[in-house]
Amino acid sequence: MDNYQIADAFALLAKIMDIHGENSFKTKTFANAAFQIEKLPMQLADMDAASIAAQKGIGAATAQKIAALLQTGSLSILNEYIAKTPAGVIEMLNIKGLGPKKINTVWKEMGIETIGELEYACNENRLTLYKGFGEKTQHNVADAIRFYLNQQGWFLYQQAEEIAQQFLQLLQTQLPTHNTVITGSLRRQMETVDSIDLLTTADAADVMQLLQPLDALTFTEELPNGLYYQISNGPQLFIHTTTADTWGHTLFTTTGPDVFCNSILASLTSTNYATEEALFTAAQQAFVIPAFRDLPQDVLNTAALIGSVDLIQPQDIKGIIHSHSVWSDGSNSIREMAEAARAKGLEYLVISDHSKSAGYANGLNEERILQQHAEIDLLNKQLAPFKIFKSIECDILNDGSLDYSDAVLSSFDLVIASVHSNLKMTEEKAMQRLLTAIAHPAVTILGHMTGRLLLSRAGYPVNYDAIIEACAKHHVCIELNAHPRRLDIDWRWIPAAVKKGILISINPDAHAVEGFADTRYGVLAAQKGMLRKQYNLSSFSLQAFEDFLQQNKAAKALAS
Ligand SMILES: [Zn+2]
Ligand SMILES: [Zn+2]
């Protein structure tokens, strides 16, 4: 073990102790020891205990720890601190601009334990509510987190798609006589990807020459079927090359996934298919759109469902359901949100600010609800026929009860119920909370079912079948939260929910006007779950939505 490794161990110890808010005299001793050790001209490993203790900045106690570290390879006090600190909290030390003090606030006061949650909290404007976190800090932290997460190799669909479009346009405009398209997992609209795949009929040599001058790309290797690059701060880039004759075959195999491809290719002997359609025909199979190719075979076999008739499209969205305003943790006023929605051609907006227990999000108490409803009434007079609906994203409390009395809950046009607190729980606990909330007669929609944040927080464990069963029984819709980091309910469960007659609601959970655009990511995920527009609540016209709310209330009254 060399001095640098020893210094690193003490530096980390000092930082983690600071994160815990330990006595700063103690932590400074270790930080200073780390600093001095790094500068030592000779290796500590070659010195005896007495001469280690005699070094500047290293006292007897530290010297003892160094000796133990050299002997055992580990620093026991550091191990103890690591054991009592969530891994995600320690990982935050990698975020530029986040020192141990700020991490202490993030962890102990905001209750955030992973980097992904922290990024999401920035998105929800939650950091600015705490001492030492201005709007600028929040912005910088969000940027630094994105940079850090991008180093990890996996990317959200949204991030990868943005990068892919740039390379696609470059190839299309610079090599215009050739055909170039996006293929791979992006073409299948997977929610997370670790590579960007393009397919082109251009020569590898021409592509290489075109990409050569780009600083953002590092060439990895050339294979007979294409070129491999690493995008800095981005995923890998594979440029697959093919000819017009084999275009359909290469597009098919590069799109994947392997399980699906192999099941189709097994019956084929040629690779000469100019189109994917020709390949499916030759295999005597109905064409399956790329978005469906990850579905399990038994779902796909439901032949009637394979067609993409009425498959939900971005332009089918008629209203914004689930949005926040400055009344809780949003960035825009209700008027701004409504006018922006109207300008996009949407027919209605559901304002669902946080409920009173969500103190971190400036949740609404009973008095402020009345004030907000008065504002919405006034705006509705001015903005008609556009309509704003009164809603609330009501916290599901620890025991599964809701955050207001039944009387208050009945003052809303609809209620979205979500879990925001005590996310670390067993499946048993999660199910008890969720099933209690679903059975409450006021609940219209179950919000972000598992609380997952893609690539950073797994979400609490749930029994999907039981939730779907309960939602069907109590006439509760299930949200597909469209934020690209959530996409919760997972699209894999949409077929089962629809089969039970449950309506899905693709909701942007917008905390600002810009958040409306996230709806598209929800639609792309929903397509993977074969969702048709008539089973998506936010595709209902204003009239149909109002009718639904009435019928839903009646149905729930009958059921309870
Ligand atoms: Zn929420
Ligand atoms: Zn929300």
Tab-separated table of C-alpha atoms in Angstrom, residues 96-283:
chain	number	residue	atom	x	y	z
A	96	LYS	CA	-18.644	18.754	-8.077
A	97	GLY	CA	-19.840	21.569	-5.844
A	98	LEU	CA	-21.259	19.266	-3.165
A	99	GLY	CA	-19.032	19.281	-0.094
A	100	PRO	CA	-19.578	17.146	3.026
A	101	LYS	CA	-21.535	19.951	4.744
A	102	LYS	CA	-24.031	20.238	1.914
A	103	ILE	CA	-24.269	16.460	1.656
A	104	ASN	CA	-25.130	16.434	5.373
A	105	THR	CA	-28.061	18.768	4.645
A	106	VAL	CA	-29.123	16.704	1.627
A	107	TRP	CA	-29.092	13.487	3.607
A	108	LYS	CA	-30.211	14.483	7.103
A	109	GLU	CA	-32.601	17.323	6.321
A	110	MET	CA	-33.925	16.517	2.850
A	111	GLY	CA	-33.901	12.749	3.466
A	112	ILE	CA	-32.229	12.077	0.110
A	113	GLU	CA	-29.953	9.052	-0.165
A	114	THR	CA	-29.055	8.669	-3.832
A	115	ILE	CA	-27.712	10.904	-6.573
A	116	GLY	CA	-30.703	10.202	-8.779
A	117	GLU	CA	-33.108	11.306	-6.057
A	118	LEU	CA	-31.057	14.453	-5.648
A	119	GLU	CA	-31.280	15.223	-9.349
A	120	TYR	CA	-35.003	14.701	-9.201
A	121	ALA	CA	-35.220	17.012	-6.180
A	122	CYS	CA	-33.438	19.725	-8.209
A	123	ASN	CA	-36.051	19.198	-10.895
A	124	GLU	CA	-38.734	19.740	-8.259
A	125	ASN	CA	-37.064	22.907	-6.921
A	126	ARG	CA	-36.669	21.343	-3.510
A	127	LEU	CA	-33.072	22.362	-2.809
A	128	THR	CA	-33.801	26.078	-2.740
A	129	LEU	CA	-35.877	25.606	0.404
A	130	TYR	CA	-32.725	24.808	2.418
A	131	LYS	CA	-30.038	26.994	3.905
A	132	GLY	CA	-26.941	27.184	1.715
A	133	PHE	CA	-28.788	26.144	-1.447
A	134	GLY	CA	-29.705	29.034	-3.710
A	135	GLU	CA	-31.176	28.684	-7.161
A	136	LYS	CA	-27.696	28.893	-8.662
A	137	THR	CA	-26.334	26.116	-6.444
A	138	GLN	CA	-29.324	23.965	-7.340
A	139	HIS	CA	-28.664	24.536	-11.022
A	140	ASN	CA	-24.957	23.720	-10.679
A	141	VAL	CA	-25.669	20.606	-8.656
A	142	ALA	CA	-28.125	19.389	-11.300
A	143	ASP	CA	-25.525	19.973	-14.034
A	144	ALA	CA	-22.776	18.226	-12.076
A	145	ILE	CA	-25.043	15.247	-11.390
A	146	ARG	CA	-25.902	14.872	-15.041
A	147	PHE	CA	-22.224	14.968	-15.887
A	148	TYR	CA	-21.438	12.367	-13.243
A	149	LEU	CA	-24.271	10.000	-14.153
A	150	ASN	CA	-23.222	10.184	-17.786
A	151	GLN	CA	-19.869	8.679	-16.805
A	152	GLN	CA	-21.608	5.520	-15.635
A	153	GLY	CA	-22.313	4.162	-19.102
A	154	TRP	CA	-26.106	3.969	-18.992
A	155	PHE	CA	-28.396	6.740	-20.175
A	156	LEU	CA	-32.024	7.632	-20.071
A	157	TYR	CA	-33.807	7.313	-23.404
A	158	GLN	CA	-34.252	11.073	-23.501
A	159	GLN	CA	-30.534	11.794	-23.104
A	160	ALA	CA	-29.421	9.193	-25.646
A	161	GLU	CA	-32.026	10.220	-28.175
A	162	GLU	CA	-30.831	13.826	-28.108
A	163	ILE	CA	-27.257	12.751	-28.844
A	164	ALA	CA	-28.339	10.201	-31.463
A	165	GLN	CA	-30.287	12.838	-33.378
A	166	GLN	CA	-27.167	14.964	-33.745
A	167	PHE	CA	-25.137	12.148	-35.296
A	168	LEU	CA	-28.054	11.048	-37.423
A	169	GLN	CA	-28.441	14.536	-38.862
A	170	LEU	CA	-24.720	14.811	-39.486
A	171	LEU	CA	-24.655	11.589	-41.491
A	172	GLN	CA	-27.880	12.353	-43.313
A	173	THR	CA	-26.788	15.835	-44.397
A	174	GLN	CA	-23.147	15.005	-45.170
A	175	LEU	CA	-23.776	11.677	-46.892
A	176	PRO	CA	-27.109	12.520	-48.512
A	177	THR	CA	-27.054	9.829	-51.190
A	178	HIS	CA	-27.047	7.162	-48.481
A	179	ASN	CA	-29.717	5.903	-46.153
A	180	THR	CA	-29.045	6.356	-42.412
A	181	VAL	CA	-31.422	5.550	-39.544
A	182	ILE	CA	-31.432	4.931	-35.786
A	183	THR	CA	-31.459	1.264	-34.847
A	184	GLY	CA	-30.760	-0.777	-31.678
A	185	SER	CA	-32.422	-0.291	-28.313
A	186	LEU	CA	-33.195	3.359	-29.066
A	187	ARG	CA	-35.287	2.251	-32.029
A	188	ARG	CA	-37.113	-0.065	-29.642
A	189	GLN	CA	-37.755	2.939	-27.343
A	190	MET	CA	-36.125	1.282	-24.343
A	191	GLU	CA	-36.311	3.476	-21.237
A	192	THR	CA	-32.542	3.220	-20.649
A	193	VAL	CA	-29.753	2.430	-23.122
A	194	ASP	CA	-25.982	1.921	-23.036
A	195	SER	CA	-25.312	2.471	-26.729
A	196	ILE	CA	-26.456	4.542	-29.663
A	197	ASP	CA	-26.788	2.485	-32.832
A	198	LEU	CA	-27.015	3.930	-36.319
A	199	LEU	CA	-27.353	1.959	-39.532
A	200	THR	CA	-26.079	3.365	-42.816
A	201	THR	CA	-25.478	2.301	-46.418
A	202	ALA	CA	-22.489	4.655	-46.557
A	203	ASP	CA	-18.952	3.203	-46.740
A	204	ALA	CA	-17.156	2.826	-43.438
A	205	ALA	CA	-14.244	4.852	-44.844
A	206	ASP	CA	-16.498	7.805	-45.651
A	207	VAL	CA	-18.130	7.702	-42.222
A	208	MET	CA	-14.734	7.531	-40.551
A	209	GLN	CA	-13.478	10.530	-42.468
A	210	LEU	CA	-16.602	12.483	-41.555
A	211	LEU	CA	-16.350	11.687	-37.825
A	212	GLN	CA	-12.547	12.019	-37.606
A	213	PRO	CA	-12.466	15.727	-36.672
A	214	LEU	CA	-15.026	15.441	-33.842
A	215	ASP	CA	-13.429	15.972	-30.430
A	216	ALA	CA	-16.380	14.371	-28.677
A	217	LEU	CA	-15.625	10.977	-30.258
A	218	THR	CA	-12.913	8.445	-29.535
A	219	PHE	CA	-12.508	5.766	-32.187
A	220	THR	CA	-12.552	2.281	-30.625
A	221	GLU	CA	-12.368	-0.204	-33.478
A	222	GLU	CA	-13.472	-1.124	-36.963
A	223	LEU	CA	-15.152	-4.449	-37.584
A	224	PRO	CA	-16.477	-5.897	-40.867
A	225	ASN	CA	-19.991	-4.804	-39.883
A	226	GLY	CA	-19.242	-1.285	-38.711
A	227	LEU	CA	-17.409	1.287	-36.631
A	228	TYR	CA	-17.256	1.573	-32.877
A	229	TYR	CA	-16.766	4.843	-30.996
A	230	GLN	CA	-16.991	6.129	-27.454
A	231	ILE	CA	-18.813	9.444	-27.063
A	232	SER	CA	-17.260	11.520	-24.287
A	233	ASN	CA	-19.824	11.956	-21.507
A	234	GLY	CA	-22.054	9.776	-23.618
A	235	PRO	CA	-22.780	6.170	-24.464
A	236	GLN	CA	-20.944	4.077	-27.035
A	237	LEU	CA	-21.726	4.822	-30.644
A	238	PHE	CA	-22.019	1.929	-33.089
A	239	ILE	CA	-22.296	2.771	-36.741
A	240	HIS	CA	-23.439	-0.389	-38.472
A	241	THR	CA	-22.801	-0.505	-42.207
A	242	THR	CA	-24.798	-2.479	-44.749
A	243	THR	CA	-25.841	-2.531	-48.383
A	244	ALA	CA	-29.230	-1.749	-49.910
A	245	ASP	CA	-29.719	-5.480	-50.660
A	246	THR	CA	-29.322	-6.572	-47.050
A	247	TRP	CA	-30.777	-3.413	-45.460
A	248	GLY	CA	-33.879	-5.095	-44.075
A	249	HIS	CA	-31.909	-7.956	-42.559
A	250	THR	CA	-29.313	-5.705	-40.904
A	251	LEU	CA	-31.939	-3.281	-39.645
A	252	PHE	CA	-33.766	-6.228	-38.109
A	253	THR	CA	-30.746	-7.833	-36.423
A	254	THR	CA	-29.279	-4.569	-35.133
A	255	THR	CA	-32.652	-3.532	-33.723
A	256	GLY	CA	-32.810	-6.632	-31.516
A	257	PRO	CA	-33.407	-7.917	-28.971
A	258	ASP	CA	-31.621	-11.198	-29.655
A	259	VAL	CA	-34.375	-13.416	-28.254
A	260	PHE	CA	-36.924	-11.935	-30.619
A	261	CYS	CA	-34.559	-11.884	-33.629
A	262	ASN	CA	-33.546	-15.502	-33.170
A	263	SER	CA	-37.154	-16.646	-33.026
A	264	ILE	CA	-37.800	-15.084	-36.437
A	265	LEU	CA	-34.419	-15.802	-38.077
A	266	ALA	CA	-34.614	-19.513	-37.247
A	267	SER	CA	-36.885	-20.089	-40.238
A	268	LEU	CA	-34.809	-18.040	-42.719
A	269	THR	CA	-31.858	-19.073	-44.855
A	270	SER	CA	-31.078	-15.836	-46.721
A	271	THR	CA	-29.878	-12.435	-45.532
A	272	ASN	CA	-30.966	-10.654	-48.688
A	273	TYR	CA	-33.979	-8.672	-47.578
A	274	ALA	CA	-34.150	-5.071	-48.689
A	275	THR	CA	-36.813	-4.251	-46.098
A	276	GLU	CA	-37.804	-5.577	-42.697
A	277	GLU	CA	-41.297	-6.174	-44.026
A	278	ALA	CA	-39.868	-8.521	-46.682
A	279	LEU	CA	-38.019	-10.418	-43.955
A	280	PHE	CA	-41.194	-10.883	-41.871
A	281	THR	CA	-43.086	-12.001	-44.955
A	282	ALA	CA	-40.410	-14.552	-45.796
A	283	ALA	CA	-40.617	-15.863	-42.222
